[in-house]
Amino acid sequence: METENDVSRAEEMKNQANEAFKGHKFSQAIDLYTQAIELNGNNAVYWANRAFAHTKLEEYGSAIQDASKAIEVDPKYSKGYYRRGAAYLAMGKFKDALKDFQQVKRICPNDPDATRKLRECEKAVKKLKFEEAISVPVSERISVAESIDFHTIEVESQYSGARIEGEEVTLDFVKQMLEEFKNQKTLHKRYAYQIVLQTRKILQALPSLVDISVPNGKHFTVCGDVHGQFYDLLNIFELNGLPSEENPYLFNGDFVDRGSFSVEIILTLFAFKCMSPSSIYLARGNHESKSMNKIYGFEGEVRSKLSEKFVELFAEVFCYLPLAHVINQKIFVVHGGLFSVDGVKLSDIRAIDRFCEPPEEGLMCELLWSDPQSLPGRGPSKRGVGLSFGGDVTKRFLEDNNLDLVVRSHEVKDEGYEVDHDGKLITVFSAPNYCDQMGNKGAFIRFEAPDMKPNIVTFTAVPHPDVKPMAYASNFMRMFN
């Protein structure tokens, strides 16, 4: 039973948590709300507030749990349904979200904000039903790439931008394209098609797990999520040099979404891949998928800057991206993390048929979605997809496959990186001041052969044109950001 003292201390903790939240210190806010809940678990506001903080860290599974608890404590507390609905929306679970917003509307019939969100949610569900009704079975789908011949697309004489002469993407072309992107100019569709189609061909020939060899005396750089933050990508190249045979990179997934320069990023990375396949390696992230791109802005941005056909083309090409890389037979690099079962071998990852949208369970899902946890063993995912895995899981996986280190991305870190699991796992995240609000640094890791010790370089965000993150996201997602 809570004492009066507990109740007043809990309220004090909540006030401190609110201040931390306002300062975008969401992890700190979660810790403080947790302390408030421990002192007084019968206050629905604390649970709903903690749910909101989890949402800000993209921990939608935890947000749903907390919001459900707020509803349990007070079934008439509209914010509980509201927070849970928002978390369901963020996961693309529109039908579940709709039920919660209908409940918000019942509790607050005259709230214009609730009405607006309910309307947007109804639209999204209707659209989803329509898309399901007209969708073609996977076995009957025709490749959109096969229907495009970029050679037949005319380049108007007044076009003054970067041009690819013939079939070859050269460094001069890439540099000119970068300069134009920097000045917010667009690339002609013919050349955009050429880059994406040539990249598709290169990726198609790769296995699901790619081996990378770094000769003695040479170095190799691994970058984490860049999430449409093109000007920060340019800064990485300023700090560490452009990709080349002598200066190779691996970009570890989540190239697009959230940031509003995702088209520029993807065309840049793909152009380098065409120019010199061994100067840049690309891994699939959980955001290289149709469901995420529909919600978090990439689809809208592609439609705005290129065309509807490019939306389909990118969705197809993302299915060709490899799922993991091994550097010098020692370093396992993957976007998300490890598995719900022990004994997974590299050969099992090589054998994954990756040419599809990511499934909701199994090895491919876990590679893209899982996160490390501090406790040993395995736990439910705070994201609501994949799982959380402890240091003992990492240790066994490395021993089973004669590896030294796991490098993964997928999570914002204040310093741009974090070392966990007794130094056996490093998270690297390369989008500083993520979404223009997290205040985090970005990082990349340089490895030098033969010792392959991680040398971590951190950096801060650089200015970008006044285009907000999520500028092209679906209406309902913009409402919540």
mmCIF file of C-alpha atoms in Angstrom, residues 5-238:
data_model
loop_
_atom_site.group_PDB
_atom_site.id
_atom_site.type_symbol
_atom_site.label_atom_id
_atom_site.label_comp_id
_atom_site.label_asym_id
_atom_site.label_seq_id
_atom_site.Cartn_x
_atom_site.Cartn_y
_atom_site.Cartn_z
ATOM 1 C CA ASN A 5 5.061 10.056 1.419
ATOM 2 C CA ASP A 6 5.382 7.563 -1.465
ATOM 3 C CA VAL A 7 2.677 9.358 -3.429
ATOM 4 C CA SER A 8 4.310 12.777 -3.062
ATOM 5 C CA ARG A 9 7.786 11.385 -3.887
ATOM 6 C CA ALA A 10 6.316 9.644 -6.944
ATOM 7 C CA GLU A 11 4.864 12.958 -8.120
ATOM 8 C CA GLU A 12 8.266 14.589 -7.648
ATOM 9 C CA MET A 13 9.885 11.842 -9.764
ATOM 10 C CA LYS A 14 7.248 12.314 -12.458
ATOM 11 C CA ASN A 15 7.983 16.065 -12.572
ATOM 12 C CA GLN A 16 11.721 15.381 -12.937
ATOM 13 C CA ALA A 17 10.941 12.840 -15.677
ATOM 14 C CA ASN A 18 8.813 15.420 -17.515
ATOM 15 C CA GLU A 19 11.759 17.844 -17.446
ATOM 16 C CA ALA A 20 14.124 15.165 -18.803
ATOM 17 C CA PHE A 21 11.558 14.398 -21.525
ATOM 18 C CA LYS A 22 11.357 18.070 -22.512
ATOM 19 C CA GLY A 23 15.165 18.070 -22.818
ATOM 20 C CA HIS A 24 14.941 15.041 -25.198
ATOM 21 C CA LYS A 25 16.667 12.855 -22.568
ATOM 22 C CA PHE A 26 14.246 10.004 -23.123
ATOM 23 C CA SER A 27 16.246 7.189 -21.478
ATOM 24 C CA GLN A 28 16.640 9.312 -18.366
ATOM 25 C CA ALA A 29 12.912 10.115 -18.456
ATOM 26 C CA ILE A 30 12.099 6.373 -18.599
ATOM 27 C CA ASP A 31 14.294 5.717 -15.534
ATOM 28 C CA LEU A 32 12.567 8.508 -13.581
ATOM 29 C CA TYR A 33 9.042 7.428 -14.610
ATOM 30 C CA THR A 34 10.019 3.902 -13.520
ATOM 31 C CA GLN A 35 10.940 5.224 -10.078
ATOM 32 C CA ALA A 36 7.594 7.038 -9.903
ATOM 33 C CA ILE A 37 5.781 3.801 -10.857
ATOM 34 C CA GLU A 38 7.694 1.830 -8.208
ATOM 35 C CA LEU A 39 6.494 4.303 -5.577
ATOM 36 C CA ASN A 40 2.935 4.523 -6.894
ATOM 37 C CA GLY A 41 1.909 2.042 -9.584
ATOM 38 C CA ASN A 42 -1.753 3.083 -9.435
ATOM 39 C CA ASN A 43 -1.329 6.305 -11.363
ATOM 40 C CA ALA A 44 -2.233 5.822 -15.044
ATOM 41 C CA VAL A 45 -0.438 9.062 -16.000
ATOM 42 C CA TYR A 46 2.976 7.601 -15.062
ATOM 43 C CA TRP A 47 2.432 4.530 -17.235
ATOM 44 C CA ALA A 48 1.191 6.599 -20.200
ATOM 45 C CA ASN A 49 4.071 9.069 -19.884
ATOM 46 C CA ARG A 50 6.602 6.239 -19.814
ATOM 47 C CA ALA A 51 4.877 4.766 -22.888
ATOM 48 C CA PHE A 52 5.399 8.108 -24.685
ATOM 49 C CA ALA A 53 9.115 8.128 -23.783
ATOM 50 C CA HIS A 54 9.450 4.552 -25.100
ATOM 51 C CA THR A 55 7.790 5.685 -28.346
ATOM 52 C CA LYS A 56 10.414 8.408 -28.747
ATOM 53 C CA LEU A 57 13.140 5.736 -28.525
ATOM 54 C CA GLU A 58 11.226 3.572 -31.062
ATOM 55 C CA GLU A 59 10.617 0.956 -28.342
ATOM 56 C CA TYR A 60 7.069 0.362 -29.505
ATOM 57 C CA GLY A 61 6.647 -3.041 -27.846
ATOM 58 C CA SER A 62 7.414 -1.505 -24.435
ATOM 59 C CA ALA A 63 5.177 1.484 -25.224
ATOM 60 C CA ILE A 64 2.227 -0.836 -25.932
ATOM 61 C CA GLN A 65 2.808 -2.703 -22.645
ATOM 62 C CA ASP A 66 2.940 0.525 -20.623
ATOM 63 C CA ALA A 67 -0.089 2.075 -22.332
ATOM 64 C CA SER A 68 -2.046 -1.161 -21.749
ATOM 65 C CA LYS A 69 -1.109 -0.941 -18.057
ATOM 66 C CA ALA A 70 -2.347 2.689 -17.949
ATOM 67 C CA ILE A 71 -5.682 1.471 -19.401
ATOM 68 C CA GLU A 72 -5.836 -1.343 -16.839
ATOM 69 C CA VAL A 73 -5.268 1.151 -13.986
ATOM 70 C CA ASP A 74 -7.865 3.597 -15.370
ATOM 71 C CA PRO A 75 -10.084 2.336 -18.238
ATOM 72 C CA LYS A 76 -11.471 5.880 -18.722
ATOM 73 C CA TYR A 77 -8.015 7.501 -19.184
ATOM 74 C CA SER A 78 -8.013 8.538 -22.839
ATOM 75 C CA LYS A 79 -4.231 9.122 -22.989
ATOM 76 C CA GLY A 80 -3.653 5.388 -22.392
ATOM 77 C CA TYR A 81 -5.566 4.450 -25.562
ATOM 78 C CA TYR A 82 -3.993 7.385 -27.389
ATOM 79 C CA ARG A 83 -0.417 6.320 -26.557
ATOM 80 C CA ARG A 84 -1.111 2.690 -27.418
ATOM 81 C CA GLY A 85 -2.757 3.677 -30.690
ATOM 82 C CA ALA A 86 0.274 5.798 -31.605
ATOM 83 C CA ALA A 87 2.642 2.875 -30.898
ATOM 84 C CA TYR A 88 0.506 0.507 -32.996
ATOM 85 C CA LEU A 89 0.546 3.053 -35.835
ATOM 86 C CA ALA A 90 4.341 3.292 -35.658
ATOM 87 C CA MET A 91 4.529 -0.493 -36.081
ATOM 88 C CA GLY A 92 2.152 -0.399 -39.051
ATOM 89 C CA LYS A 93 -0.600 -2.165 -37.070
ATOM 90 C CA PHE A 94 -3.338 0.127 -38.347
ATOM 91 C CA LYS A 95 -6.313 -2.056 -37.395
ATOM 92 C CA ASP A 96 -5.196 -2.256 -33.741
ATOM 93 C CA ALA A 97 -4.518 1.497 -33.754
ATOM 94 C CA LEU A 98 -7.989 2.177 -35.154
ATOM 95 C CA LYS A 99 -9.673 0.407 -32.201
ATOM 96 C CA ASP A 100 -7.708 2.568 -29.739
ATOM 97 C CA PHE A 101 -8.501 5.848 -31.517
ATOM 98 C CA GLN A 102 -12.179 4.881 -31.674
ATOM 99 C CA GLN A 103 -12.011 4.473 -27.888
ATOM 100 C CA VAL A 104 -10.304 7.891 -27.494
ATOM 101 C CA LYS A 105 -13.127 9.412 -29.549
ATOM 102 C CA ARG A 106 -15.751 7.704 -27.338
ATOM 103 C CA ILE A 107 -14.126 9.104 -24.181
ATOM 104 C CA CYS A 108 -13.478 12.580 -25.684
ATOM 105 C CA PRO A 109 -16.173 13.060 -28.350
ATOM 106 C CA ASN A 110 -15.442 16.783 -28.744
ATOM 107 C CA ASP A 111 -11.648 16.609 -28.960
ATOM 108 C CA PRO A 112 -10.704 17.879 -32.478
ATOM 109 C CA ASP A 113 -7.248 16.256 -32.263
ATOM 110 C CA ALA A 114 -8.752 12.821 -31.501
ATOM 111 C CA THR A 115 -11.217 13.279 -34.373
ATOM 112 C CA ARG A 116 -8.428 14.156 -36.816
ATOM 113 C CA LYS A 117 -6.263 11.184 -35.819
ATOM 114 C CA LEU A 118 -9.204 8.797 -35.996
ATOM 115 C CA ARG A 119 -10.003 10.053 -39.517
ATOM 116 C CA GLU A 120 -6.386 9.555 -40.674
ATOM 117 C CA CYS A 121 -6.325 6.093 -39.143
ATOM 118 C CA GLU A 122 -9.592 5.137 -40.872
ATOM 119 C CA LYS A 123 -8.099 6.298 -44.183
ATOM 120 C CA ALA A 124 -4.974 4.185 -43.617
ATOM 121 C CA VAL A 125 -7.026 1.055 -42.825
ATOM 122 C CA LYS A 126 -9.231 1.617 -45.888
ATOM 123 C CA LYS A 127 -6.138 2.026 -48.079
ATOM 124 C CA LEU A 128 -4.612 -1.132 -46.595
ATOM 125 C CA LYS A 129 -7.780 -3.138 -47.325
ATOM 126 C CA PHE A 130 -7.812 -1.845 -50.900
ATOM 127 C CA GLU A 131 -4.129 -2.739 -51.409
ATOM 128 C CA GLU A 132 -4.733 -6.226 -49.993
ATOM 129 C CA ALA A 133 -7.707 -6.682 -52.326
ATOM 130 C CA ILE A 134 -5.756 -5.806 -55.479
ATOM 131 C CA SER A 135 -2.424 -7.408 -54.501
ATOM 132 C CA VAL A 136 -1.008 -10.119 -56.741
ATOM 133 C CA PRO A 137 0.293 -13.400 -55.205
ATOM 134 C CA VAL A 138 4.101 -13.413 -54.831
ATOM 135 C CA SER A 139 4.472 -16.271 -57.330
ATOM 136 C CA GLU A 140 2.731 -14.214 -60.034
ATOM 137 C CA ARG A 141 4.534 -10.939 -59.481
ATOM 138 C CA ILE A 142 6.444 -9.537 -62.416
ATOM 139 C CA SER A 143 9.744 -7.775 -61.774
ATOM 140 C CA VAL A 144 9.320 -4.030 -62.306
ATOM 141 C CA ALA A 145 13.047 -3.815 -63.101
ATOM 142 C CA GLU A 146 12.563 -6.108 -66.104
ATOM 143 C CA SER A 147 10.076 -3.639 -67.584
ATOM 144 C CA ILE A 148 12.451 -0.647 -67.594
ATOM 145 C CA ASP A 149 14.964 0.198 -70.310
ATOM 146 C CA PHE A 150 16.727 3.374 -69.217
ATOM 147 C CA HIS A 151 18.415 3.688 -72.650
ATOM 148 C CA THR A 152 15.081 4.721 -74.190
ATOM 149 C CA ILE A 153 14.525 7.617 -71.754
ATOM 150 C CA GLU A 154 15.316 10.910 -73.401
ATOM 151 C CA VAL A 155 17.402 13.539 -71.608
ATOM 152 C CA GLU A 156 16.070 16.987 -72.495
ATOM 153 C CA SER A 157 18.594 19.439 -73.933
ATOM 154 C CA GLN A 158 17.857 21.956 -71.153
ATOM 155 C CA TYR A 159 18.938 19.439 -68.461
ATOM 156 C CA SER A 160 22.190 20.799 -67.042
ATOM 157 C CA GLY A 161 22.862 18.288 -64.269
ATOM 158 C CA ALA A 162 25.268 15.365 -63.893
ATOM 159 C CA ARG A 163 25.298 12.899 -66.813
ATOM 160 C CA ILE A 164 26.516 9.308 -67.114
ATOM 161 C CA GLU A 165 28.273 8.887 -70.455
ATOM 162 C CA GLY A 166 27.566 5.386 -71.723
ATOM 163 C CA GLU A 167 27.244 2.469 -69.273
ATOM 164 C CA GLU A 168 29.912 3.371 -66.747
ATOM 165 C CA VAL A 169 29.357 5.292 -63.509
ATOM 166 C CA THR A 170 32.597 7.239 -62.961
ATOM 167 C CA LEU A 171 34.015 9.063 -59.950
ATOM 168 C CA ASP A 172 33.673 12.383 -61.822
ATOM 169 C CA PHE A 173 29.968 11.747 -62.313
ATOM 170 C CA VAL A 174 29.475 10.796 -58.639
ATOM 171 C CA LYS A 175 31.305 13.924 -57.440
ATOM 172 C CA GLN A 176 29.204 16.148 -59.703
ATOM 173 C CA MET A 177 26.006 14.414 -58.539
ATOM 174 C CA LEU A 178 26.997 14.934 -54.865
ATOM 175 C CA GLU A 179 27.620 18.613 -55.495
ATOM 176 C CA GLU A 180 24.203 18.993 -57.097
ATOM 177 C CA PHE A 181 22.446 17.060 -54.335
ATOM 178 C CA LYS A 182 24.177 19.344 -51.857
ATOM 179 C CA ASN A 183 22.519 22.278 -53.617
ATOM 180 C CA GLN A 184 19.143 20.475 -53.559
ATOM 181 C CA LYS A 185 19.113 19.763 -57.284
ATOM 182 C CA THR A 186 17.724 16.531 -58.693
ATOM 183 C CA LEU A 187 19.250 13.872 -60.918
ATOM 184 C CA HIS A 188 17.592 13.091 -64.240
ATOM 185 C CA LYS A 189 15.346 10.000 -64.050
ATOM 186 C CA ARG A 190 17.312 8.271 -66.796
ATOM 187 C CA TYR A 191 20.492 8.270 -64.689
ATOM 188 C CA ALA A 192 18.596 7.426 -61.492
ATOM 189 C CA TYR A 193 17.143 4.367 -63.278
ATOM 190 C CA GLN A 194 20.576 3.423 -64.596
ATOM 191 C CA ILE A 195 22.137 3.544 -61.110
ATOM 192 C CA VAL A 196 19.351 1.545 -59.433
ATOM 193 C CA LEU A 197 19.159 -1.096 -62.188
ATOM 194 C CA GLN A 198 22.933 -1.589 -62.302
ATOM 195 C CA THR A 199 23.014 -1.895 -58.493
ATOM 196 C CA ARG A 200 20.232 -4.486 -58.637
ATOM 197 C CA LYS A 201 22.331 -6.614 -60.976
ATOM 198 C CA ILE A 202 25.359 -6.429 -58.658
ATOM 199 C CA LEU A 203 23.330 -7.215 -55.505
ATOM 200 C CA GLN A 204 21.421 -10.051 -57.157
ATOM 201 C CA ALA A 205 24.642 -11.979 -57.672
ATOM 202 C CA LEU A 206 25.698 -11.750 -54.001
ATOM 203 C CA PRO A 207 25.054 -14.348 -51.285
ATOM 204 C CA SER A 208 22.905 -13.509 -48.228
ATOM 205 C CA LEU A 209 26.105 -13.454 -46.130
ATOM 206 C CA VAL A 210 29.017 -11.688 -47.823
ATOM 207 C CA ASP A 211 32.668 -12.354 -46.908
ATOM 208 C CA ILE A 212 34.986 -9.343 -46.993
ATOM 209 C CA SER A 213 38.749 -9.616 -47.047
ATOM 210 C CA VAL A 214 40.955 -6.731 -45.834
ATOM 211 C CA PRO A 215 44.639 -7.247 -46.768
ATOM 212 C CA ASN A 216 47.398 -6.590 -44.187
ATOM 213 C CA GLY A 217 48.283 -2.914 -43.925
ATOM 214 C CA LYS A 218 44.872 -1.866 -45.314
ATOM 215 C CA HIS A 219 41.853 -0.465 -43.460
ATOM 216 C CA PHE A 220 38.072 -0.841 -43.635
ATOM 217 C CA THR A 221 35.258 1.417 -42.309
ATOM 218 C CA VAL A 222 31.863 0.326 -40.948
ATOM 219 C CA CYS A 223 29.024 2.879 -40.684
ATOM 220 C CA GLY A 224 25.666 2.405 -38.961
ATOM 221 C CA ASP A 225 22.235 3.883 -39.752
ATOM 222 C CA VAL A 226 22.296 7.110 -41.795
ATOM 223 C CA HIS A 227 18.481 7.410 -42.109
ATOM 224 C CA GLY A 228 18.146 9.983 -44.865
ATOM 225 C CA GLN A 229 20.589 12.450 -43.247
ATOM 226 C CA PHE A 230 22.462 13.238 -46.461
ATOM 227 C CA TYR A 231 24.469 16.194 -45.156
ATOM 228 C CA ASP A 232 25.795 14.052 -42.306
ATOM 229 C CA LEU A 233 26.762 11.394 -44.880
ATOM 230 C CA LEU A 234 28.751 14.046 -46.770
ATOM 231 C CA ASN A 235 30.423 14.906 -43.468
ATOM 232 C CA ILE A 236 31.458 11.255 -42.984
ATOM 233 C CA PHE A 237 33.121 11.397 -46.417
ATOM 234 C CA GLU A 238 34.799 14.709 -45.439
#
